[in-house]
Every structure is written in structure tokens, then in C-alpha cells.
Amino acid sequence: MTLNPTNRPATPVIELRGVSKMFRTADHVDRAVLEGVDLTLREGEIVAMLGKSGSGKSTLLRIMAGLVGAEHGEVRFRGSRLTGTAEGIAMVFQSFALFPWLTVQQNVELGLEAQGVARAERTRRAEAAIDMIGLSGFNSALPRELSGGMRQRVGIARALVTEPDLLLMDEAFSALDVLTGETLRDEMLDLWESGRANIKSILIVSHNIEEAVMMADRIVILASDPGRIRAEVPVPFARPRNRDDAQVRALIDEVYTLMTSAAGLEPRVPVMTASQQIGYRLPDADISQMEAILDLLHESPFFGRADLPHLANEAGLTDDELLPACEALHLLGLANIERGDIIATPLGRTYYDTEPPERKVLFGKQLLTNVALAGHIRRELEASPDGEVGEEAVLRELEAHLEPDEAKRVLTIAIGWGRYGEVYSYAFHGGMLTLPQPEASEADG
Ligand code: ADP
Ligand code: MG
């Protein structure tokens, strides 16, 4: 934490006031992706932004970078209204976004070329940035000759070379293996603490709760649909931090709690009503991971209850696997989330006591009663004279509620779950949904 003896708030680097962003769906319906976002980043702070996939984090970052405009609200960078990309703001992408045909040096110089910096100075500054991020000697390498971690170093060097006041990092470590990601993240923190990179503020978008707690001075949590800031948590620990420190663990726990309540997973929050709409964004949850969680709950010394960070560890799941799986279990009425703990419902307990064939029946029954899209597909099939419905028809209906890619994602999940629960079958060839074949179903009647 930056000490601030005068008690005066540090100078804002970027300020967002009432920022809203709409996107138009295929049916020309406007959908709010972000609504009324207020956020200020001040000199000397690292802020982490957490939120589930689709909550609008990348969109917000693109707005802050001036890459896209917002319909409502205002973005001020160093006191002036931001109207497009600006010198002084740089971004690092999850996908690295390097030009494959350019060398490391050329990729890094690109940022300066755009600013019209003269050639000799470009060369000198790019070399310094490459050196700072530990890539000296690789200046003439092509991206394909580098490992993922080194490619992301190039992405970071390209941002640092412009000596930005504001550095925006969009899941910059997520595409890397855990160890490489952690190394790079620690090196970023060293650079920040040393002041060598001369950055005033960093915004890190992440879906990794521990990463946010280890890096940030403050964490903001985005809720979905529409994306808005749900909670802000200060992280009052000096860096470097020890992840095993009791206070750090406690804060990680608290953030898990906030994340799950921001996702509407707490009981009494009307998530069930939401899932009664066919356009509900089903979470990307793997059924075997959901079942693994139920099994671990079964073995839990606390009778079907476990603390989420602990469970993530036990099950070897990352946050972006664990949270969707928990949301799915909740949707299906198999578990509830309370204050960062997951608790099997009575039905969830029955689930892990049953054998695989009965599990499927139970799964299918819960799916039909709790997930509107699955129930809808089943009814359409029953109403159809030949017991068939093309997936294209369902997609078109979904596109009245969701963007095309999102509609496809949600339908794929509903198909996977429905096949598992034997609520319907699906022929990949031809994309046809059908009623389950009698011999495949032991659940007649
Ligand atoms: P996150 O980074 O939190 O996963 P995004 O900002 O990428 O979320 O996306 C938020 C929502 O906005 C998603 O539903 C996404 O499909 C939608 N979206 C993003 N960009 C566009 C676009 N150009 N057109 C239509 N919808 C978009
Ligand atoms: Mg994103």
C-alpha cells in the first residue's frame, strides 16, 4: 500500500463515471453489457478486477484504453476526457497479440512507431524494455521460436516501452502454465515496486482470486448482466505477500464469498427465476468436475460442507473451473453457496449416494425442472411430429436473448447436460436434437 501521509487522496490517473455499454443482438435488441460503472484508479495503486466470464471485464478495459466508446458516461484520463486511444495508456492481452512475422524487437517497437518516435530512439527504448523484462538476446527471434511465457514478456515489453501512466492487463497470465504465470506476475510486482517501469497505476483483470489478492492494493468485483461493480475490497498488506499467511488466507476467503454472492449464488437471491428464462447464461461447467465436487463434499469432515478455496485445492480446480461448477450445482438444486462455503442440498447428498445410472436420472430430472432451456427443448421435441428439432431452430430462438457466439456456447452446454441426463439425444452429424432412444433410457415412466 502506498503511504499517504497527507491523507489527501492520490491524484486520479483514470476516472470512469456512469459508464454503460450496449451491444446489439442478432435480433436488433440492445443489451446492456455494462451499466453505470464508476471506477477511479489513482497514482500508486494496483487494482485487480474480478468477475465471471462474460461480465464485461474485457469490454471495460477496451473502453478504458479508448479502443471502443461507451454509450453513456464519461472516461477521464489524467483529467481530460478520453475520446480515443491515448499515449500514456497501454494494454497487455491474454492472447499476447504479437505479429508473427515481426521479430521481438520489431514487435516491441510497434508501440513507439504509432507515436511517431524517431528510429534511433525507438531502437534504444525497445532494447531497454526488452532488457527490463528479461528478454535480452532474443531481440531478433520470431514469436514462434519463443515459449508462451517469453511471448507474453514481449507483450509486456511492447506495453512498457511506451512508458505508460496506466497499464491495463487483461488476464495476461491466464494463458500461461501456473508456474510461468506466477514467475511473470512476481517480476511485474518487482518492476512496480522498483519504480523502474515508471507506471503510475496498473489494472489487472483476472479470474484468479489468489492472483488478485497477491498483487492488488484494491480489488473490484464485477457482477454480470449487466456488468456493474458489486464490491470493492482493499488489500491492506505490504508486498511481497505470503499466500500462506493467515490474514492473506482470510482475505482470499472473503473474496470467494463476495464472488459467489456477486454471481447470485447465495440462497434467496432469485437466480432460479433467472434460470427460468431460456437465455440464462449457463455456466461452462464440466459434469465430471461437478460430480467430483459432490464426491469431495461427501467425504468432507463437515458433512457436505466445504470452504471454496479449500475445495479448489483439494479438487485441483482453478477458480474458473470451480466457480462455474458451483454455479451449475446450484442451478440444478444440488448445492447451495453460503458465505464462501458450498453445501450439498439433501438432493445433492442423495446424488453421491446413488449409482451412475440413477445419477443420470436424477441429473436429468433436475435439469428439466431447473433449467428453462432444457425444458424448452424437451417440450419442443415432444410437440414435434417426428420427435426431432434442428439445433439451428433453437439457436435462432436463443439469439433473441444472446449474442450469436454466446447463444452457441449456451446451447452447447444445454446439449451436453441434456445428453448426460438423457433428456434428449443429439446427432452431431446434421445437428439434430431428438427424444432419447428407448434403449438408451432406463428412466421410462
Ligand atoms: P469478460 O471479459 O468479462 O469475459 P467481455 O467484456 O468479453 O466479458 O464480454 C461481455 C459481454 O459482451 C459478453 O456477453 C460478450 O458476448 C458481449 N460482447 C463483447 N463484445 C461484443 C461485441 N463486439 N458485440 C456484441 N457483443 C459483445
Ligand atoms: Mg475477457
GROMACS .gro file of C-alpha atoms and ligand atoms in nm:
model
  473
    1MET     CA    1   0.000   0.000   0.000
    2THR     CA    2   0.131   0.342  -0.086
    3LEU     CA    3   0.171   0.551   0.225
    4ASN     CA    4  -0.010   0.876   0.204
    5PRO     CA    5   0.098   1.088   0.499
    6THR     CA    6  -0.102   1.395   0.398
    7ASN     CA    7  -0.415   1.185   0.392
    8ARG     CA    8  -0.509   1.354   0.067
    9PRO     CA    9  -0.629   1.109  -0.195
   10ALA     CA   10  -0.360   1.049  -0.457
   11THR     CA   11  -0.410   1.206  -0.799
   12PRO     CA   12  -0.651   1.010  -1.021
   13VAL     CA   13  -0.496   0.852  -1.329
   14ILE     CA   14  -0.823   0.744  -1.486
   15GLU     CA   15  -1.181   0.806  -1.379
   16LEU     CA   16  -1.494   0.638  -1.509
   17ARG     CA   17  -1.832   0.788  -1.428
   18GLY     CA   18  -2.158   0.612  -1.506
   19VAL     CA   19  -2.011   0.415  -1.795
   20SER     CA   20  -2.264   0.200  -1.981
   21LYS     CA   21  -2.214  -0.005  -2.293
   22MET     CA   22  -2.474  -0.171  -2.510
   23PHE     CA   23  -2.435  -0.436  -2.772
   24ARG     CA   24  -2.695  -0.525  -3.029
   25THR     CA   25  -2.804  -0.888  -3.055
   26ALA     CA   26  -2.877  -1.057  -3.387
   27ASP     CA   27  -3.242  -0.963  -3.342
   28HIS     CA   28  -3.152  -0.596  -3.313
   29VAL     CA   29  -3.229  -0.593  -2.945
   30ASP     CA   30  -2.995  -0.374  -2.742
   31ARG     CA   31  -2.844  -0.546  -2.447
   32ALA     CA   32  -2.655  -0.368  -2.169
   33VAL     CA   33  -2.316  -0.528  -2.116
   34LEU     CA   34  -2.201  -0.263  -1.869
   35GLU     CA   35  -2.422  -0.037  -1.666
   36GLY     CA   36  -2.332   0.265  -1.456
   37VAL     CA   37  -1.972   0.173  -1.385
   38ASP     CA   38  -1.787   0.419  -1.160
   39LEU     CA   39  -1.421   0.346  -1.110
   40THR     CA   40  -1.117   0.555  -1.028
   41LEU     CA   41  -0.756   0.441  -1.042
   42ARG     CA   42  -0.515   0.660  -0.854
   43GLU     CA   43  -0.141   0.709  -0.874
   44GLY     CA   44   0.049   0.443  -0.687
   45GLU     CA   45  -0.212   0.170  -0.688
   46ILE     CA   46  -0.262  -0.166  -0.848
   47VAL     CA   47  -0.628  -0.252  -0.882
   48ALA     CA   48  -0.750  -0.602  -0.968
   49MET     CA   49  -1.084  -0.663  -1.133
   50LEU     CA   50  -1.257  -0.995  -1.086
   51GLY     CA   51  -1.578  -1.116  -1.245
   52LYS     CA   52  -1.703  -1.423  -1.415
   53SER     CA   53  -1.662  -1.481  -1.781
   54GLY     CA   54  -1.895  -1.257  -1.984
   55SER     CA   55  -1.936  -1.000  -1.707
   56GLY     CA   56  -1.782  -0.732  -1.927
   57LYS     CA   57  -1.426  -0.708  -1.795
   58SER     CA   58  -1.258  -0.700  -2.135
   59THR     CA   59  -1.517  -0.456  -2.266
   60LEU     CA   60  -1.448  -0.225  -1.973
   61LEU     CA   61  -1.074  -0.247  -2.037
   62ARG     CA   62  -1.123  -0.168  -2.404
   63ILE     CA   63  -1.326   0.136  -2.306
   64MET     CA   64  -1.052   0.247  -2.066
   65ALA     CA   65  -0.795   0.201  -2.343
   66GLY     CA   66  -1.005   0.417  -2.575
   67LEU     CA   67  -1.041   0.127  -2.819
   68VAL     CA   68  -1.421   0.140  -2.805
   69GLY     CA   69  -1.659   0.410  -2.692
   70ALA     CA   70  -1.928   0.392  -2.427
   71GLU     CA   71  -2.290   0.491  -2.488
   72HIS     CA   72  -2.325   0.671  -2.159
   73GLY     CA   73  -2.092   0.811  -1.904
   74GLU     CA   74  -1.750   0.960  -1.916
   75VAL     CA   75  -1.390   0.845  -1.904
   76ARG     CA   76  -1.130   1.096  -1.794
   77PHE     CA   77  -0.761   1.018  -1.829
   78ARG     CA   78  -0.523   1.250  -1.640
   79GLY     CA   79  -0.807   1.498  -1.609
   80SER     CA   80  -0.916   1.516  -1.974
   81ARG     CA   81  -1.195   1.339  -2.146
   82LEU     CA   82  -1.077   1.027  -2.327
   83THR     CA   83  -1.207   1.020  -2.684
   84GLY     CA   84  -0.989   0.752  -2.842
   85THR     CA   85  -0.663   0.573  -2.780
   86ALA     CA   86  -0.420   0.785  -2.583
   87GLU     CA   87  -0.048   0.796  -2.529
   88GLY     CA   88   0.004   0.702  -2.171
   89ILE     CA   89  -0.228   0.400  -2.174
   90ALA     CA   90  -0.100   0.058  -2.271
   91MET     CA   91  -0.261  -0.282  -2.269
   92VAL     CA   92  -0.139  -0.640  -2.239
   93PHE     CA   93  -0.364  -0.912  -2.380
   94GLN     CA   94  -0.420  -1.271  -2.274
   95SER     CA   95  -0.354  -1.385  -2.629
   96PHE     CA   96  -0.024  -1.187  -2.644
   97ALA     CA   97  -0.140  -1.035  -2.975
   98LEU     CA   98   0.202  -1.037  -3.137
   99PHE     CA   99   0.268  -1.010  -3.508
  100PRO     CA  100   0.410  -1.350  -3.605
  101TRP     CA  101   0.617  -1.218  -3.892
  102LEU     CA  102   0.789  -0.948  -3.686
  103THR     CA  103   1.088  -1.007  -3.458
  104VAL     CA  104   1.077  -0.942  -3.085
  105GLN     CA  105   1.247  -0.607  -3.139
  106GLN     CA  106   1.006  -0.508  -3.417
  107ASN     CA  107   0.702  -0.613  -3.217
  108VAL     CA  108   0.817  -0.403  -2.923
  109GLU     CA  109   0.897  -0.103  -3.140
  110LEU     CA  110   0.547  -0.102  -3.287
  111GLY     CA  111   0.406   0.085  -2.990
  112LEU     CA  112   0.654   0.364  -3.046
  113GLU     CA  113   0.611   0.375  -3.421
  114ALA     CA  114   0.246   0.459  -3.365
  115GLN     CA  115   0.361   0.753  -3.156
  116GLY     CA  116   0.596   0.877  -3.425
  117VAL     CA  117   0.914   0.825  -3.225
  118ALA     CA  118   1.229   0.854  -3.440
  119ARG     CA  119   1.405   0.535  -3.541
  120ALA     CA  120   1.721   0.561  -3.331
  121GLU     CA  121   1.524   0.637  -3.018
  122ARG     CA  122   1.282   0.354  -3.095
  123THR     CA  123   1.569   0.108  -3.116
  124ARG     CA  124   1.721   0.230  -2.793
  125ARG     CA  125   1.398   0.229  -2.597
  126ALA     CA  126   1.285  -0.109  -2.728
  127GLU     CA  127   1.620  -0.260  -2.629
  128ALA     CA  128   1.580  -0.117  -2.280
  129ALA     CA  129   1.227  -0.255  -2.244
  130ILE     CA  130   1.334  -0.597  -2.374
  131ASP     CA  131   1.617  -0.593  -2.125
  132MET     CA  132   1.391  -0.486  -1.839
  133ILE     CA  133   1.158  -0.780  -1.894
  134GLY     CA  134   1.441  -1.032  -1.919
  135LEU     CA  135   1.449  -1.100  -2.292
  136SER     CA  136   1.793  -0.967  -2.381
  137GLY     CA  137   1.950  -1.177  -2.651
  138PHE     CA  138   1.616  -1.262  -2.809
  139ASN     CA  139   1.572  -0.934  -2.998
  140SER     CA  140   1.584  -1.094  -3.340
  141ALA     CA  141   1.379  -1.403  -3.252
  142LEU     CA  142   1.036  -1.457  -3.405
  143PRO     CA  143   0.738  -1.521  -3.172
  144ARG     CA  144   0.705  -1.882  -3.284
  145GLU     CA  145   1.057  -1.950  -3.159
  146LEU     CA  146   0.958  -1.847  -2.807
  147SER     CA  147   0.772  -2.022  -2.526
  148GLY     CA  148   0.435  -1.887  -2.411
  149GLY     CA  149   0.593  -1.716  -2.112
  150MET     CA  150   0.851  -1.544  -2.331
  151ARG     CA  151   0.586  -1.436  -2.581
  152GLN     CA  152   0.395  -1.270  -2.303
  153ARG     CA  153   0.717  -1.098  -2.197
  154VAL     CA  154   0.723  -0.948  -2.546
  155GLY     CA  155   0.361  -0.838  -2.497
  156ILE     CA  156   0.459  -0.672  -2.171
  157ALA     CA  157   0.772  -0.512  -2.320
  158ARG     CA  158   0.560  -0.367  -2.600
  159ALA     CA  159   0.342  -0.203  -2.337
  160LEU     CA  160   0.629  -0.087  -2.114
  161VAL     CA  161   0.829   0.066  -2.398
  162THR     CA  162   0.576   0.348  -2.422
  163GLU     CA  163   0.630   0.429  -2.052
  164PRO     CA  164   0.257   0.436  -1.988
  165ASP     CA  165   0.097   0.603  -1.689
  166LEU     CA  166  -0.170   0.336  -1.695
  167LEU     CA  167  -0.108  -0.028  -1.770
  168LEU     CA  168  -0.413  -0.245  -1.842
  169MET     CA  169  -0.358  -0.621  -1.820
  170ASP     CA  170  -0.640  -0.841  -1.949
  171GLU     CA  171  -0.592  -1.188  -1.799
  172ALA     CA  172  -0.230  -1.151  -1.901
  173PHE     CA  173  -0.119  -1.457  -1.706
  174SER     CA  174  -0.411  -1.693  -1.773
  175ALA     CA  175  -0.281  -1.848  -2.092
  176LEU     CA  176   0.044  -1.948  -1.921
  177ASP     CA  177   0.107  -2.254  -1.711
  178VAL     CA  178   0.077  -2.187  -1.339
  179LEU     CA  179   0.447  -2.161  -1.262
  180THR     CA  180   0.530  -1.938  -1.558
  181GLY     CA  181   0.232  -1.718  -1.475
  182GLU     CA  182   0.343  -1.680  -1.115
  183THR     CA  183   0.702  -1.602  -1.211
  184LEU     CA  184   0.595  -1.335  -1.454
  185ARG     CA  185   0.349  -1.189  -1.207
  186ASP     CA  186   0.620  -1.166  -0.938
  187GLU     CA  187   0.855  -0.999  -1.182
  188MET     CA  188   0.585  -0.744  -1.269
  189LEU     CA  189   0.549  -0.670  -0.900
  190ASP     CA  190   0.927  -0.626  -0.864
  191LEU     CA  191   0.926  -0.384  -1.157
  192TRP     CA  192   0.638  -0.196  -0.999
  193GLU     CA  193   0.798  -0.177  -0.655
  194SER     CA  194   1.132  -0.064  -0.801
  195GLY     CA  195   0.963   0.213  -0.995
  196ARG     CA  196   1.186   0.133  -1.295
  197ALA     CA  197   0.895   0.097  -1.535
  198ASN     CA  198   0.764   0.437  -1.431
  199ILE     CA  199   0.400   0.326  -1.439
  200LYS     CA  200   0.152   0.525  -1.229
  201SER     CA  201  -0.121   0.267  -1.198
  202ILE     CA  202  -0.199  -0.088  -1.308
  203LEU     CA  203  -0.536  -0.252  -1.364
  204ILE     CA  204  -0.523  -0.630  -1.365
  205VAL     CA  205  -0.822  -0.820  -1.493
  206SER     CA  206  -0.820  -1.172  -1.367
  207HIS     CA  207  -1.043  -1.460  -1.279
  208ASN     CA  208  -0.790  -1.591  -1.033
  209ILE     CA  209  -0.880  -1.480  -0.683
  210GLU     CA  210  -0.544  -1.562  -0.533
  211GLU     CA  211  -0.366  -1.367  -0.805
  212ALA     CA  212  -0.579  -1.063  -0.726
  213VAL     CA  213  -0.512  -1.086  -0.354
  214MET     CA  214  -0.139  -1.137  -0.407
  215MET     CA  215  -0.100  -0.842  -0.643
  216ALA     CA  216  -0.353  -0.568  -0.583
  217ASP     CA  217  -0.398  -0.280  -0.340
  218ARG     CA  218  -0.768  -0.296  -0.407
  219ILE     CA  219  -1.000  -0.550  -0.570
  220VAL     CA  220  -1.319  -0.461  -0.752
  221ILE     CA  221  -1.571  -0.731  -0.826
  222LEU     CA  222  -1.789  -0.707  -1.132
  223ALA     CA  223  -2.137  -0.862  -1.129
  224SER     CA  224  -2.286  -0.984  -1.458
  225ASP     CA  225  -2.582  -0.896  -1.673
  226PRO     CA  226  -2.535  -0.611  -1.689
  227GLY     CA  227  -2.176  -0.573  -1.571
  228ARG     CA  228  -2.154  -0.339  -1.276
  229ILE     CA  229  -1.930  -0.302  -0.976
  230ARG     CA  230  -2.064  -0.512  -0.695
  231ALA     CA  231  -1.799  -0.483  -0.429
  232GLU     CA  232  -1.464  -0.325  -0.356
  233VAL     CA  233  -1.215  -0.478  -0.120
  234PRO     CA  234  -0.897  -0.307  -0.002
  235VAL     CA  235  -0.594  -0.536   0.035
  236PRO     CA  236  -0.401  -0.379   0.322
  237PHE     CA  237  -0.088  -0.599   0.313
  238ALA     CA  238   0.265  -0.500   0.222
  239ARG     CA  239   0.420  -0.674  -0.077
  240PRO     CA  240   0.567  -0.926  -0.129
  241ARG     CA  241   0.286  -1.124   0.027
  242ASN     CA  242   0.286  -1.475   0.153
  243ARG     CA  243  -0.007  -1.676   0.030
  244ASP     CA  244   0.006  -1.895   0.340
  245ASP     CA  245  -0.019  -1.604   0.580
  246ALA     CA  246  -0.338  -1.636   0.788
  247GLN     CA  247  -0.457  -1.284   0.707
  248VAL     CA  248  -0.397  -1.337   0.336
  249ARG     CA  249  -0.592  -1.667   0.352
  250ALA     CA  250  -0.877  -1.496   0.534
  251LEU     CA  251  -0.897  -1.227   0.270
  252ILE     CA  252  -0.892  -1.485  -0.011
  253ASP     CA  253  -1.183  -1.649   0.168
  254GLU     CA  254  -1.371  -1.322   0.191
  255VAL     CA  255  -1.322  -1.254  -0.181
  256TYR     CA  256  -1.457  -1.602  -0.263
  257THR     CA  257  -1.763  -1.515  -0.060
  258LEU     CA  258  -1.811  -1.187  -0.244
  259MET     CA  259  -1.755  -1.352  -0.581
  260THR     CA  260  -2.019  -1.613  -0.520
  261SER     CA  261  -2.268  -1.360  -0.391
  262ALA     CA  262  -2.192  -1.132  -0.687
  263ALA     CA  263  -2.269  -1.431  -0.908
  264GLY     CA  264  -2.606  -1.454  -0.739
  265LEU     CA  265  -2.530  -1.794  -0.594
  266GLU     CA  266  -2.639  -1.718  -0.239
  267PRO     CA  267  -2.972  -1.870  -0.148
  268ARG     CA  268  -3.266  -1.634  -0.162
  269VAL     CA  269  -3.112  -1.440  -0.449
  270PRO     CA  270  -3.351  -1.504  -0.738
  271VAL     CA  271  -3.110  -1.700  -0.954
  272MET     CA  272  -3.379  -1.961  -1.001
  273THR     CA  273  -3.611  -1.707  -1.155
  274ALA     CA  274  -3.332  -1.603  -1.388
  275SER     CA  275  -3.266  -1.959  -1.499
  276GLN     CA  276  -3.636  -1.989  -1.583
  277GLN     CA  277  -3.552  -1.784  -1.890
  278ILE     CA  278  -3.415  -1.974  -2.183
  279GLY     CA  279  -3.149  -1.706  -2.235
  280TYR     CA  280  -2.987  -1.773  -1.898
  281ARG     CA  281  -2.612  -1.788  -1.947
  282LEU     CA  282  -2.541  -2.140  -1.839
  283PRO     CA  283  -2.200  -2.173  -1.677
  284ASP     CA  284  -1.924  -2.359  -1.857
  285ALA     CA  285  -1.919  -2.643  -1.610
  286ASP     CA  286  -1.784  -2.985  -1.669
  287ILE     CA  287  -2.013  -3.260  -1.538
  288SER     CA  288  -1.725  -3.471  -1.413
  289GLN     CA  289  -1.598  -3.171  -1.217
  290MET     CA  290  -1.943  -3.113  -1.071
  291GLU     CA  291  -1.958  -3.475  -0.962
  292ALA     CA  292  -1.605  -3.457  -0.823
  293ILE     CA  293  -1.715  -3.165  -0.606
  294LEU     CA  294  -2.016  -3.358  -0.478
  295ASP     CA  295  -1.790  -3.652  -0.400
  296LEU     CA  296  -1.546  -3.433  -0.210
  297LEU     CA  297  -1.836  -3.282  -0.018
  298HIS     CA  298  -1.943  -3.633   0.067
  299GLU     CA  299  -1.604  -3.702   0.215
  300SER     CA  300  -1.584  -3.368   0.386
  301PRO     CA  301  -1.546  -3.386   0.763
  302PHE     CA  302  -1.809  -3.114   0.781
  303PHE     CA  303  -2.093  -3.321   0.645
  304GLY     CA  304  -2.149  -3.199   0.296
  305ARG     CA  305  -2.000  -2.856   0.353
  306ALA     CA  306  -1.665  -2.718   0.236
  307ASP     CA  307  -1.492  -2.388   0.208
  308LEU     CA  308  -1.439  -2.293  -0.158
  309PRO     CA  309  -1.067  -2.209  -0.159
  310HIS     CA  310  -1.004  -2.532   0.027
  311LEU     CA  311  -1.215  -2.725  -0.217
  312ALA     CA  312  -1.036  -2.567  -0.514
  313ASN     CA  313  -0.715  -2.704  -0.373
  314GLU     CA  314  -0.848  -3.049  -0.292
  315ALA     CA  315  -1.016  -3.095  -0.627
  316GLY     CA  316  -0.723  -2.943  -0.816
  317LEU     CA  317  -0.960  -2.699  -0.986
  318THR     CA  318  -0.880  -2.343  -1.085
  319ASP     CA  319  -1.123  -2.064  -0.997
  320ASP     CA  320  -1.256  -2.053  -1.350
  321GLU     CA  321  -1.343  -2.422  -1.323
  322LEU     CA  322  -1.462  -2.423  -0.964
  323LEU     CA  323  -1.696  -2.124  -0.976
  324PRO     CA  324  -1.888  -2.235  -1.289
  325ALA     CA  325  -1.916  -2.587  -1.144
  326CYS     CA  326  -2.057  -2.445  -0.820
  327GLU     CA  327  -2.299  -2.227  -1.011
  328ALA     CA  328  -2.416  -2.529  -1.210
  329LEU     CA  329  -2.464  -2.737  -0.894
  330HIS     CA  330  -2.665  -2.453  -0.752
  331LEU     CA  331  -2.877  -2.417  -1.066
  332LEU     CA  332  -2.953  -2.786  -1.054
  333GLY     CA  333  -3.054  -2.770  -0.690
  334LEU     CA  334  -2.768  -2.995  -0.583
  335ALA     CA  335  -2.575  -2.745  -0.371
  336ASN     CA  336  -2.604  -2.404  -0.214
  337ILE     CA  337  -2.341  -2.140  -0.157
  338GLU     CA  338  -2.327  -1.957   0.169
  339ARG     CA  339  -2.055  -1.720   0.282
  340GLY     CA  340  -1.789  -1.877   0.065
  341ASP     CA  341  -1.882  -2.232   0.159
  342ILE     CA  342  -2.055  -2.481  -0.064
  343ILE     CA  343  -2.313  -2.706   0.097
  344ALA     CA  344  -2.476  -3.007  -0.063
  345THR     CA  345  -2.857  -2.992  -0.057
  346PRO     CA  346  -3.042  -3.304   0.062
  347LEU     CA  347  -3.079  -3.393  -0.304
  348GLY     CA  348  -2.708  -3.337  -0.359
  349ARG     CA  349  -2.641  -3.585  -0.082
  350THR     CA  350  -2.872  -3.839  -0.244
  351TYR     CA  351  -2.678  -3.780  -0.563
  352TYR     CA  352  -2.348  -3.906  -0.434
  353ASP     CA  353  -2.516  -4.199  -0.268
  354THR     CA  354  -2.657  -4.323  -0.598
  355GLU     CA  355  -2.502  -4.538  -0.867
  356PRO     CA  356  -2.414  -4.384  -1.204
  357PRO     CA  357  -2.736  -4.490  -1.387
  358GLU     CA  358  -2.959  -4.338  -1.120
  359ARG     CA  359  -2.736  -4.035  -1.106
  360LYS     CA  360  -2.818  -3.967  -1.468
  361VAL     CA  361  -3.189  -3.994  -1.397
  362LEU     CA  362  -3.161  -3.754  -1.107
  363PHE     CA  363  -2.946  -3.520  -1.312
  364GLY     CA  364  -3.197  -3.523  -1.598
  365LYS     CA  365  -3.488  -3.458  -1.364
  366GLN     CA  366  -3.314  -3.162  -1.202
  367LEU     CA  367  -3.216  -3.030  -1.542
  368LEU     CA  368  -3.573  -3.042  -1.670
  369THR     CA  369  -3.719  -2.868  -1.368
  370ASN     CA  370  -3.449  -2.607  -1.313
  371VAL     CA  371  -3.300  -2.513  -1.647
  372ALA     CA  372  -3.557  -2.348  -1.871
  373LEU     CA  373  -3.366  -2.408  -2.193
  374ALA     CA  374  -3.351  -2.784  -2.135
  375GLY     CA  375  -3.722  -2.797  -2.052
  376HIS     CA  376  -3.796  -2.590  -2.360
  377ILE     CA  377  -3.600  -2.822  -2.591
  378ARG     CA  378  -3.771  -3.125  -2.441
  379ARG     CA  379  -4.119  -2.975  -2.492
  380GLU     CA  380  -4.039  -2.878  -2.850
  381LEU     CA  381  -3.929  -3.235  -2.916
  382GLU     CA  382  -4.244  -3.378  -2.765
  383ALA     CA  383  -4.455  -3.141  -2.975
  384SER     CA  384  -4.268  -3.219  -3.293
  385PRO     CA  385  -4.440  -3.485  -3.512
  386ASP     CA  386  -4.115  -3.671  -3.588
  387GLY     CA  387  -3.958  -3.612  -3.248
  388GLU     CA  388  -3.680  -3.406  -3.400
  389VAL     CA  389  -3.573  -3.045  -3.378
  390GLY     CA  390  -3.278  -2.892  -3.561
  391GLU     CA  391  -3.028  -2.713  -3.339
  392GLU     CA  392  -3.039  -2.419  -3.580
  393ALA     CA  393  -3.401  -2.355  -3.483
  394VAL     CA  394  -3.313  -2.349  -3.113
  395LEU     CA  395  -3.014  -2.125  -3.185
  396ARG     CA  396  -3.235  -1.876  -3.362
  397GLU     CA  397  -3.465  -1.860  -3.061
  398LEU     CA  398  -3.169  -1.811  -2.830
  399GLU     CA  399  -3.031  -1.534  -3.044
  400ALA     CA  400  -3.330  -1.323  -2.945
  401HIS     CA  401  -3.170  -1.313  -2.600
  402LEU     CA  402  -2.798  -1.362  -2.653
  403GLU     CA  403  -2.523  -1.267  -2.896
  404PRO     CA  404  -2.463  -1.540  -3.159
  405ASP     CA  405  -2.141  -1.674  -3.005
  406GLU     CA  406  -2.292  -1.674  -2.659
  407ALA     CA  407  -2.607  -1.846  -2.790
  408LYS     CA  408  -2.390  -2.119  -2.939
  409ARG     CA  409  -2.196  -2.159  -2.616
  410VAL     CA  410  -2.512  -2.182  -2.405
  411LEU     CA  411  -2.676  -2.430  -2.643
  412THR     CA  412  -2.365  -2.649  -2.644
  413ILE     CA  413  -2.382  -2.666  -2.266
  414ALA     CA  414  -2.755  -2.742  -2.263
  415ILE     CA  415  -2.698  -3.018  -2.519
  416GLY     CA  416  -2.413  -3.169  -2.317
  417TRP     CA  417  -2.612  -3.167  -1.995
  418GLY     CA  418  -2.928  -3.295  -2.165
  419ARG     CA  419  -2.746  -3.585  -2.328
  420TYR     CA  420  -2.590  -3.679  -1.999
  421GLY     CA  421  -2.925  -3.667  -1.821
  422GLU     CA  422  -3.088  -3.850  -2.114
  423VAL     CA  423  -3.342  -3.575  -2.155
  424TYR     CA  424  -3.272  -3.570  -2.526
  425SER     CA  425  -3.018  -3.703  -2.774
  426TYR     CA  426  -2.815  -3.515  -3.024
  427ALA     CA  427  -2.671  -3.625  -3.356
  428PHE     CA  428  -2.355  -3.428  -3.426
  429HIS     CA  429  -2.399  -3.518  -3.789
  430GLY     CA  430  -2.672  -3.283  -3.906
  431GLY     CA  431  -2.709  -3.109  -3.572
  432MET     CA  432  -3.039  -3.279  -3.488
  433LEU     CA  433  -3.189  -3.297  -3.143
  434THR     CA  434  -3.414  -3.597  -3.083
  435LEU     CA  435  -3.601  -3.760  -2.800
  436PRO     CA  436  -3.375  -4.013  -2.630
  437GLN     CA  437  -3.372  -4.356  -2.791
  438PRO     CA  438  -3.573  -4.603  -2.581
  439GLU     CA  439  -3.287  -4.850  -2.535
  440ALA     CA  440  -3.065  -4.575  -2.401
  441SER     CA  441  -3.316  -4.480  -2.137
  442GLU     CA  442  -3.381  -4.677  -1.825
  443ALA     CA  443  -3.592  -4.398  -1.691
  444ASP     CA  444  -3.917  -4.458  -1.878
  445GLY     CA  445  -4.229  -4.385  -1.686
  446ADP     P1  446  -1.536  -1.080  -1.995
  446ADP     O1  447  -1.408  -1.021  -2.040
  446ADP     O2  448  -1.574  -1.042  -1.856
  446ADP     O3  449  -1.542  -1.228  -2.014
  446ADP     P2  450  -1.648  -0.941  -2.224
  446ADP     O4  451  -1.628  -0.797  -2.198
  446ADP     O5  452  -1.557  -1.007  -2.319
  446ADP     O6  453  -1.655  -1.020  -2.085
  446ADP     O7  454  -1.797  -0.961  -2.280
  446ADP     C1  455  -1.911  -0.919  -2.208
  446ADP     C2  456  -2.033  -0.947  -2.290
  446ADP     O8  457  -2.038  -0.863  -2.403
  446ADP     C3  458  -2.038  -1.090  -2.343
  446ADP     O9  459  -2.170  -1.133  -2.334
  446ADP     C4  460  -1.995  -1.074  -2.487
  446ADP    O10  461  -2.053  -1.176  -2.564
  446ADP     C5  462  -2.051  -0.938  -2.522
  446ADP     N1  463  -1.972  -0.872  -2.624
  446ADP     C6  464  -1.841  -0.838  -2.615
  446ADP     N2  465  -1.800  -0.777  -2.728
  446ADP     C7  466  -1.909  -0.773  -2.811
  446ADP     C8  467  -1.932  -0.723  -2.944
  446ADP     N3  468  -1.837  -0.662  -3.013
  446ADP     N4  469  -2.058  -0.739  -2.995
  446ADP     C9  470  -2.156  -0.799  -2.925
  446ADP     N5  471  -2.140  -0.846  -2.801
  446ADP    C10  472  -2.018  -0.835  -2.744
  447MG      MG  473  -1.233  -1.107  -2.107
   0.00000   0.00000   0.00000
